[in-house]
């Protein structure tokens, strides 16, 4: 996998959630009674609102890498940017939103896992991140996950990142004895790090790079990545046909160079090294 240096431009947005109609194979089109080829008036997409470089709400519309990816996919499905209804999809409510029809799809640093595939479908991955750690700038003690033993570690509700460190090796973790502190989202984790309540925050390196770029004098990324986080497009269970269309859009996005364009726009000035080759698609069940 080739790697190159990267950047971040940030912005934000408002949102309305519409209801998704479903039958047999899930239909797309925020409550518009449309079909799977973009026949409805709108499409409702869940993204993050608090993650610089990925999904950030600052003003009228969200911006970031995930938002650009979602906009491209929607375009390939037949929806213009004006037909997209954005809604905030925090880590803790992504499955619920898809199950209840609040959104048509989720593009929100949504890692593909076997556990999640029991309740939702995934297209992709469209990007593979790695997990890392961020600490206060003057903290030189923590250089990797092994240094978190006895430390207070923050992760967002609904995320599995901290479990990857503290769970036993039998359960797929590193078995490190850190004290977990759960917050509502990663913005809250960063506030806890800033005031010294926690010693470190762990999640995907893409997410941490955005926060570090916002205040480089206050935070230090450990830059000792481990594991893989396969970012998928979350879809309601039973969306096999839609999944295949989204996978076609993802492949086209990489072949046209748009994915690298979106990555450079998001991370080019942060010093974060992003992967520049399309990850292998996992296929649609």
mmCIF file of C-alpha atoms in Angstrom, residues 17-275:
data_model
loop_
_atom_site.group_PDB
_atom_site.id
_atom_site.type_symbol
_atom_site.label_atom_id
_atom_site.label_comp_id
_atom_site.label_asym_id
_atom_site.label_seq_id
_atom_site.Cartn_x
_atom_site.Cartn_y
_atom_site.Cartn_z
ATOM 1 C CA UNK A 17 -33.996 13.300 8.847
ATOM 2 C CA UNK A 18 -36.710 11.791 6.672
ATOM 3 C CA UNK A 19 -38.269 8.338 6.875
ATOM 4 C CA UNK A 20 -37.024 5.452 4.783
ATOM 5 C CA UNK A 21 -39.585 3.152 3.250
ATOM 6 C CA UNK A 22 -38.562 -0.447 3.151
ATOM 7 C CA UNK A 23 -39.766 -3.745 1.815
ATOM 8 C CA UNK A 24 -37.842 -6.913 0.879
ATOM 9 C CA UNK A 25 -34.808 -5.060 -0.425
ATOM 10 C CA UNK A 26 -34.450 -1.666 1.237
ATOM 11 C CA UNK A 27 -35.447 1.343 -0.868
ATOM 12 C CA UNK A 28 -33.564 4.600 -1.031
ATOM 13 C CA UNK A 29 -35.103 8.054 -1.059
ATOM 14 C CA UNK A 30 -35.829 9.928 2.139
ATOM 15 C CA UNK A 31 -39.516 9.281 2.481
ATOM 16 C CA UNK A 32 -40.133 10.180 -1.134
ATOM 17 C CA UNK A 33 -41.461 6.763 -2.103
ATOM 18 C CA UNK A 34 -38.642 6.441 -4.605
ATOM 19 C CA UNK A 35 -36.761 3.459 -5.953
ATOM 20 C CA UNK A 36 -33.174 2.241 -5.648
ATOM 21 C CA UNK A 37 -31.933 4.220 -8.637
ATOM 22 C CA UNK A 38 -32.450 7.682 -7.191
ATOM 23 C CA UNK A 39 -36.083 8.153 -8.196
ATOM 24 C CA UNK A 40 -37.091 9.934 -4.993
ATOM 25 C CA UNK A 41 -36.859 13.678 -4.416
ATOM 26 C CA UNK A 42 -34.214 13.409 -1.701
ATOM 27 C CA UNK A 43 -31.790 11.028 -0.058
ATOM 28 C CA UNK A 44 -31.039 11.254 3.668
ATOM 29 C CA UNK A 45 -27.436 10.580 4.677
ATOM 30 C CA UNK A 46 -26.030 10.343 8.189
ATOM 31 C CA UNK A 47 -22.576 11.854 8.754
ATOM 32 C CA UNK A 48 -20.575 13.064 11.733
ATOM 33 C CA UNK A 49 -20.886 16.697 12.787
ATOM 34 C CA UNK A 50 -17.962 16.865 15.215
ATOM 35 C CA UNK A 51 -14.969 15.384 13.385
ATOM 36 C CA UNK A 52 -12.592 17.842 11.674
ATOM 37 C CA UNK A 53 -11.499 16.674 8.226
ATOM 38 C CA UNK A 54 -14.177 13.969 8.092
ATOM 39 C CA UNK A 55 -17.559 15.391 9.012
ATOM 40 C CA UNK A 56 -17.815 18.799 10.678
ATOM 41 C CA UNK A 57 -20.780 21.134 11.001
ATOM 42 C CA UNK A 58 -19.761 24.784 10.876
ATOM 43 C CA UNK A 59 -22.497 26.890 9.367
ATOM 44 C CA UNK A 60 -24.776 25.726 6.606
ATOM 45 C CA UNK A 61 -23.573 22.307 5.457
ATOM 46 C CA UNK A 62 -21.249 19.600 6.781
ATOM 47 C CA UNK A 63 -17.823 19.186 5.202
ATOM 48 C CA UNK A 64 -14.977 16.710 5.239
ATOM 49 C CA UNK A 65 -13.786 13.523 3.556
ATOM 50 C CA UNK A 66 -16.842 11.444 4.501
ATOM 51 C CA UNK A 67 -19.161 14.199 3.324
ATOM 52 C CA UNK A 68 -17.364 14.400 -0.032
ATOM 53 C CA UNK A 69 -17.534 10.609 -0.417
ATOM 54 C CA UNK A 70 -21.244 10.613 0.438
ATOM 55 C CA UNK A 71 -21.943 13.437 -2.002
ATOM 56 C CA UNK A 72 -20.122 11.578 -4.790
ATOM 57 C CA UNK A 73 -21.992 8.327 -4.106
ATOM 58 C CA UNK A 74 -25.322 10.152 -4.025
ATOM 59 C CA UNK A 75 -24.472 11.729 -7.367
ATOM 60 C CA UNK A 76 -23.819 8.302 -8.882
ATOM 61 C CA UNK A 77 -27.229 7.205 -7.552
ATOM 62 C CA UNK A 78 -28.911 10.125 -9.308
ATOM 63 C CA UNK A 79 -29.089 12.756 -6.546
ATOM 64 C CA UNK A 80 -27.706 16.259 -6.847
ATOM 65 C CA UNK A 81 -26.115 17.934 -3.790
ATOM 66 C CA UNK A 82 -29.334 19.926 -3.374
ATOM 67 C CA UNK A 83 -31.295 16.670 -3.020
ATOM 68 C CA UNK A 84 -29.203 15.440 -0.068
ATOM 69 C CA UNK A 85 -30.685 15.830 3.411
ATOM 70 C CA UNK A 86 -27.860 15.631 5.954
ATOM 71 C CA UNK A 87 -28.400 14.414 9.508
ATOM 72 C CA UNK A 88 -25.984 13.869 12.373
ATOM 73 C CA UNK A 89 -25.119 10.206 12.948
ATOM 74 C CA UNK A 90 -23.121 9.866 16.150
ATOM 75 C CA UNK A 91 -21.291 6.584 16.778
ATOM 76 C CA UNK A 92 -23.943 5.406 19.233
ATOM 77 C CA UNK A 93 -26.952 5.840 16.932
ATOM 78 C CA UNK A 94 -25.765 4.664 13.503
ATOM 79 C CA UNK A 95 -27.374 1.213 13.675
ATOM 80 C CA UNK A 96 -30.565 2.614 15.181
ATOM 81 C CA UNK A 97 -30.904 5.242 12.452
ATOM 82 C CA UNK A 98 -30.569 2.601 9.742
ATOM 83 C CA UNK A 99 -32.925 0.163 11.446
ATOM 84 C CA UNK A 100 -35.606 2.801 12.081
ATOM 85 C CA UNK A 101 -35.391 4.381 8.625
ATOM 86 C CA UNK A 102 -34.177 7.740 9.921
ATOM 87 C CA UNK A 103 -31.513 7.738 7.187
ATOM 88 C CA UNK A 104 -31.010 6.000 3.867
ATOM 89 C CA UNK A 105 -27.294 5.478 4.401
ATOM 90 C CA UNK A 106 -24.538 6.290 6.869
ATOM 91 C CA UNK A 107 -21.092 7.557 5.833
ATOM 92 C CA UNK A 108 -19.553 8.370 9.204
ATOM 93 C CA UNK A 109 -16.199 6.656 9.906
ATOM 94 C CA UNK A 110 -18.387 3.551 10.188
ATOM 95 C CA UNK A 111 -16.067 0.575 10.594
ATOM 96 C CA UNK A 112 -17.233 -2.710 9.087
ATOM 97 C CA UNK A 113 -17.423 -5.427 11.755
ATOM 98 C CA UNK A 114 -19.040 -8.855 11.891
ATOM 99 C CA UNK A 115 -21.112 -7.752 14.878
ATOM 100 C CA UNK A 116 -22.557 -4.771 13.017
ATOM 101 C CA UNK A 117 -23.209 -6.850 9.896
ATOM 102 C CA UNK A 118 -25.730 -8.812 11.931
ATOM 103 C CA UNK A 119 -28.059 -5.790 11.972
ATOM 104 C CA UNK A 120 -27.063 -3.585 8.999
ATOM 105 C CA UNK A 121 -25.519 -4.002 5.551
ATOM 106 C CA UNK A 122 -22.248 -2.426 4.401
ATOM 107 C CA UNK A 123 -20.931 -1.367 1.021
ATOM 108 C CA UNK A 124 -17.216 -0.809 0.680
ATOM 109 C CA UNK A 125 -14.878 -0.274 2.336
ATOM 110 C CA UNK A 126 -14.141 3.073 0.710
ATOM 111 C CA UNK A 127 -11.110 3.671 2.964
ATOM 112 C CA UNK A 128 -9.058 1.720 5.514
ATOM 113 C CA UNK A 129 -7.792 3.690 8.493
ATOM 114 C CA UNK A 130 -5.665 2.525 11.407
ATOM 115 C CA UNK A 131 -6.097 3.089 15.102
ATOM 116 C CA UNK A 132 -3.818 5.478 16.979
ATOM 117 C CA UNK A 133 -3.609 7.508 20.193
ATOM 118 C CA UNK A 134 -3.567 11.231 20.949
ATOM 119 C CA UNK A 135 -2.198 12.782 24.152
ATOM 120 C CA UNK A 136 -1.395 16.224 25.521
ATOM 121 C CA UNK A 137 1.532 17.843 23.726
ATOM 122 C CA UNK A 138 3.740 17.716 26.821
ATOM 123 C CA UNK A 139 3.030 14.034 27.501
ATOM 124 C CA UNK A 140 6.130 12.073 26.483
ATOM 125 C CA UNK A 141 5.342 8.950 28.520
ATOM 126 C CA UNK A 142 2.825 7.445 26.111
ATOM 127 C CA UNK A 143 4.445 6.259 22.891
ATOM 128 C CA UNK A 144 2.150 3.351 22.065
ATOM 129 C CA UNK A 145 -0.757 1.273 23.387
ATOM 130 C CA UNK A 146 1.534 -0.670 25.733
ATOM 131 C CA UNK A 147 2.143 2.575 27.682
ATOM 132 C CA UNK A 148 -1.566 2.946 28.516
ATOM 133 C CA UNK A 149 -1.470 0.461 31.376
ATOM 134 C CA UNK A 150 -2.784 2.246 34.477
ATOM 135 C CA UNK A 151 -3.760 5.316 32.434
ATOM 136 C CA UNK A 152 -7.238 6.772 31.874
ATOM 137 C CA UNK A 153 -8.335 6.269 28.276
ATOM 138 C CA UNK A 154 -11.290 7.921 26.547
ATOM 139 C CA UNK A 155 -13.386 6.599 23.682
ATOM 140 C CA UNK A 156 -16.778 7.619 22.315
ATOM 141 C CA UNK A 157 -20.008 5.793 23.074
ATOM 142 C CA UNK A 158 -20.779 3.308 20.315
ATOM 143 C CA UNK A 159 -17.131 3.002 19.253
ATOM 144 C CA UNK A 160 -15.074 -0.161 19.716
ATOM 145 C CA UNK A 161 -11.682 1.587 19.650
ATOM 146 C CA UNK A 162 -10.964 1.486 23.380
ATOM 147 C CA UNK A 163 -12.081 -2.157 23.545
ATOM 148 C CA UNK A 164 -9.389 -3.004 21.011
ATOM 149 C CA UNK A 165 -6.885 -1.975 23.684
ATOM 150 C CA UNK A 166 -8.430 -3.183 26.950
ATOM 151 C CA UNK A 167 -10.201 -6.396 25.895
ATOM 152 C CA UNK A 168 -8.343 -9.655 26.452
ATOM 153 C CA UNK A 169 -6.405 -11.204 23.604
ATOM 154 C CA UNK A 170 -8.996 -14.001 23.527
ATOM 155 C CA UNK A 171 -11.637 -11.349 22.786
ATOM 156 C CA UNK A 172 -9.554 -9.699 20.076
ATOM 157 C CA UNK A 173 -7.981 -6.942 22.184
ATOM 158 C CA UNK A 174 -4.471 -6.177 23.387
ATOM 159 C CA UNK A 175 -5.245 -6.979 27.022
ATOM 160 C CA UNK A 176 -3.857 -3.692 28.368
ATOM 161 C CA UNK A 177 -5.040 -2.660 31.834
ATOM 162 C CA UNK A 178 -6.202 0.899 31.144
ATOM 163 C CA UNK A 179 -9.117 2.605 32.885
ATOM 164 C CA UNK A 180 -11.894 3.375 30.394
ATOM 165 C CA UNK A 181 -13.782 6.671 30.334
ATOM 166 C CA UNK A 182 -16.677 6.801 27.858
ATOM 167 C CA UNK A 183 -17.863 10.109 26.386
ATOM 168 C CA UNK A 184 -20.778 10.951 24.118
ATOM 169 C CA UNK A 185 -18.488 11.691 21.166
ATOM 170 C CA UNK A 186 -14.854 12.404 20.382
ATOM 171 C CA UNK A 187 -15.250 16.151 20.807
ATOM 172 C CA UNK A 188 -16.117 15.428 24.433
ATOM 173 C CA UNK A 189 -13.108 13.107 24.698
ATOM 174 C CA UNK A 190 -10.873 15.929 23.487
ATOM 175 C CA UNK A 191 -12.337 18.258 26.117
ATOM 176 C CA UNK A 192 -11.554 15.645 28.797
ATOM 177 C CA UNK A 193 -8.017 15.369 27.455
ATOM 178 C CA UNK A 194 -7.608 19.147 27.469
ATOM 179 C CA UNK A 195 -8.630 19.474 31.127
ATOM 180 C CA UNK A 196 -6.562 16.497 32.269
ATOM 181 C CA UNK A 197 -9.480 14.196 33.152
ATOM 182 C CA UNK A 198 -8.096 11.522 30.835
ATOM 183 C CA UNK A 199 -4.541 10.707 29.812
ATOM 184 C CA UNK A 200 -5.228 9.733 26.222
ATOM 185 C CA UNK A 201 -7.867 9.348 23.522
ATOM 186 C CA UNK A 202 -7.854 6.467 21.069
ATOM 187 C CA UNK A 203 -9.690 6.018 17.779
ATOM 188 C CA UNK A 204 -8.985 6.046 14.039
ATOM 189 C CA UNK A 205 -5.911 8.000 12.946
ATOM 190 C CA UNK A 206 -8.023 9.968 10.459
ATOM 191 C CA UNK A 207 -10.193 11.296 13.291
ATOM 192 C CA UNK A 208 -7.239 12.091 15.540
ATOM 193 C CA UNK A 209 -5.367 13.866 12.737
ATOM 194 C CA UNK A 210 -8.253 16.299 12.305
ATOM 195 C CA UNK A 211 -8.346 17.168 15.999
ATOM 196 C CA UNK A 212 -4.549 17.481 16.208
ATOM 197 C CA UNK A 213 -4.531 19.851 13.233
ATOM 198 C CA UNK A 214 -7.031 22.142 14.955
ATOM 199 C CA UNK A 215 -4.678 22.730 17.901
ATOM 200 C CA UNK A 216 -1.190 21.356 17.187
ATOM 201 C CA UNK A 217 0.357 23.132 20.180
ATOM 202 C CA UNK A 218 -1.996 21.373 22.610
ATOM 203 C CA UNK A 219 -2.012 17.793 21.316
ATOM 204 C CA UNK A 220 0.437 15.166 20.090
ATOM 205 C CA UNK A 221 -0.485 12.186 17.968
ATOM 206 C CA UNK A 222 1.536 9.173 19.062
ATOM 207 C CA UNK A 223 1.856 8.098 15.395
ATOM 208 C CA UNK A 224 2.231 4.436 16.290
ATOM 209 C CA UNK A 225 -0.741 2.997 14.370
ATOM 210 C CA UNK A 226 -2.103 -0.486 14.889
ATOM 211 C CA UNK A 227 -5.027 -2.538 13.583
ATOM 212 C CA UNK A 228 -7.341 -1.700 10.705
ATOM 213 C CA UNK A 229 -10.616 0.200 10.540
ATOM 214 C CA UNK A 230 -12.477 -0.494 7.287
ATOM 215 C CA UNK A 231 -14.817 2.434 6.593
ATOM 216 C CA UNK A 232 -18.036 1.200 5.046
ATOM 217 C CA UNK A 233 -21.239 2.806 3.817
ATOM 218 C CA UNK A 234 -23.932 1.646 6.222
ATOM 219 C CA UNK A 235 -27.237 0.567 4.647
ATOM 220 C CA UNK A 236 -30.452 -0.936 6.035
ATOM 221 C CA UNK A 237 -30.415 -4.721 6.305
ATOM 222 C CA UNK A 238 -31.507 -6.306 3.038
ATOM 223 C CA UNK A 239 -30.015 -3.626 0.740
ATOM 224 C CA UNK A 240 -28.118 -6.017 -1.531
ATOM 225 C CA UNK A 241 -28.977 -4.235 -4.792
ATOM 226 C CA UNK A 242 -28.197 -0.825 -3.319
ATOM 227 C CA UNK A 243 -24.933 -2.144 -1.866
ATOM 228 C CA UNK A 244 -23.820 -3.249 -5.326
ATOM 229 C CA UNK A 245 -24.608 0.194 -6.783
ATOM 230 C CA UNK A 246 -22.700 1.927 -3.992
ATOM 231 C CA UNK A 247 -19.708 -0.380 -4.548
ATOM 232 C CA UNK A 248 -19.723 0.558 -8.226
ATOM 233 C CA UNK A 249 -19.704 4.229 -7.229
ATOM 234 C CA UNK A 250 -16.800 3.676 -4.801
ATOM 235 C CA UNK A 251 -14.735 1.941 -7.487
ATOM 236 C CA UNK A 252 -15.436 4.733 -9.980
ATOM 237 C CA UNK A 253 -14.525 7.351 -7.343
ATOM 238 C CA UNK A 254 -11.072 5.788 -6.947
ATOM 239 C CA UNK A 255 -10.552 5.137 -10.663
ATOM 240 C CA UNK A 256 -11.311 8.777 -11.499
ATOM 241 C CA UNK A 257 -8.924 10.032 -8.828
ATOM 242 C CA UNK A 258 -11.715 11.691 -6.872
ATOM 243 C CA UNK A 259 -10.971 9.736 -3.681
ATOM 244 C CA UNK A 260 -7.387 11.050 -3.608
ATOM 245 C CA UNK A 261 -8.680 14.530 -4.355
ATOM 246 C CA UNK A 262 -11.028 14.298 -1.367
ATOM 247 C CA UNK A 263 -8.252 12.948 0.888
ATOM 248 C CA UNK A 264 -5.847 15.708 -0.107
ATOM 249 C CA UNK A 265 -8.522 18.340 0.454
ATOM 250 C CA UNK A 266 -9.260 16.947 3.897
ATOM 251 C CA UNK A 267 -5.786 16.070 5.195
ATOM 252 C CA UNK A 268 -3.156 17.598 2.902
ATOM 253 C CA UNK A 269 -2.024 20.244 5.374
ATOM 254 C CA UNK A 270 -2.147 18.140 8.542
ATOM 255 C CA UNK A 271 0.994 16.063 8.075
ATOM 256 C CA UNK A 272 -1.132 12.917 8.295
ATOM 257 C CA UNK A 273 -0.074 10.126 5.932
ATOM 258 C CA UNK A 274 -3.104 8.681 4.152
ATOM 259 C CA UNK A 275 -3.361 5.515 2.079
#
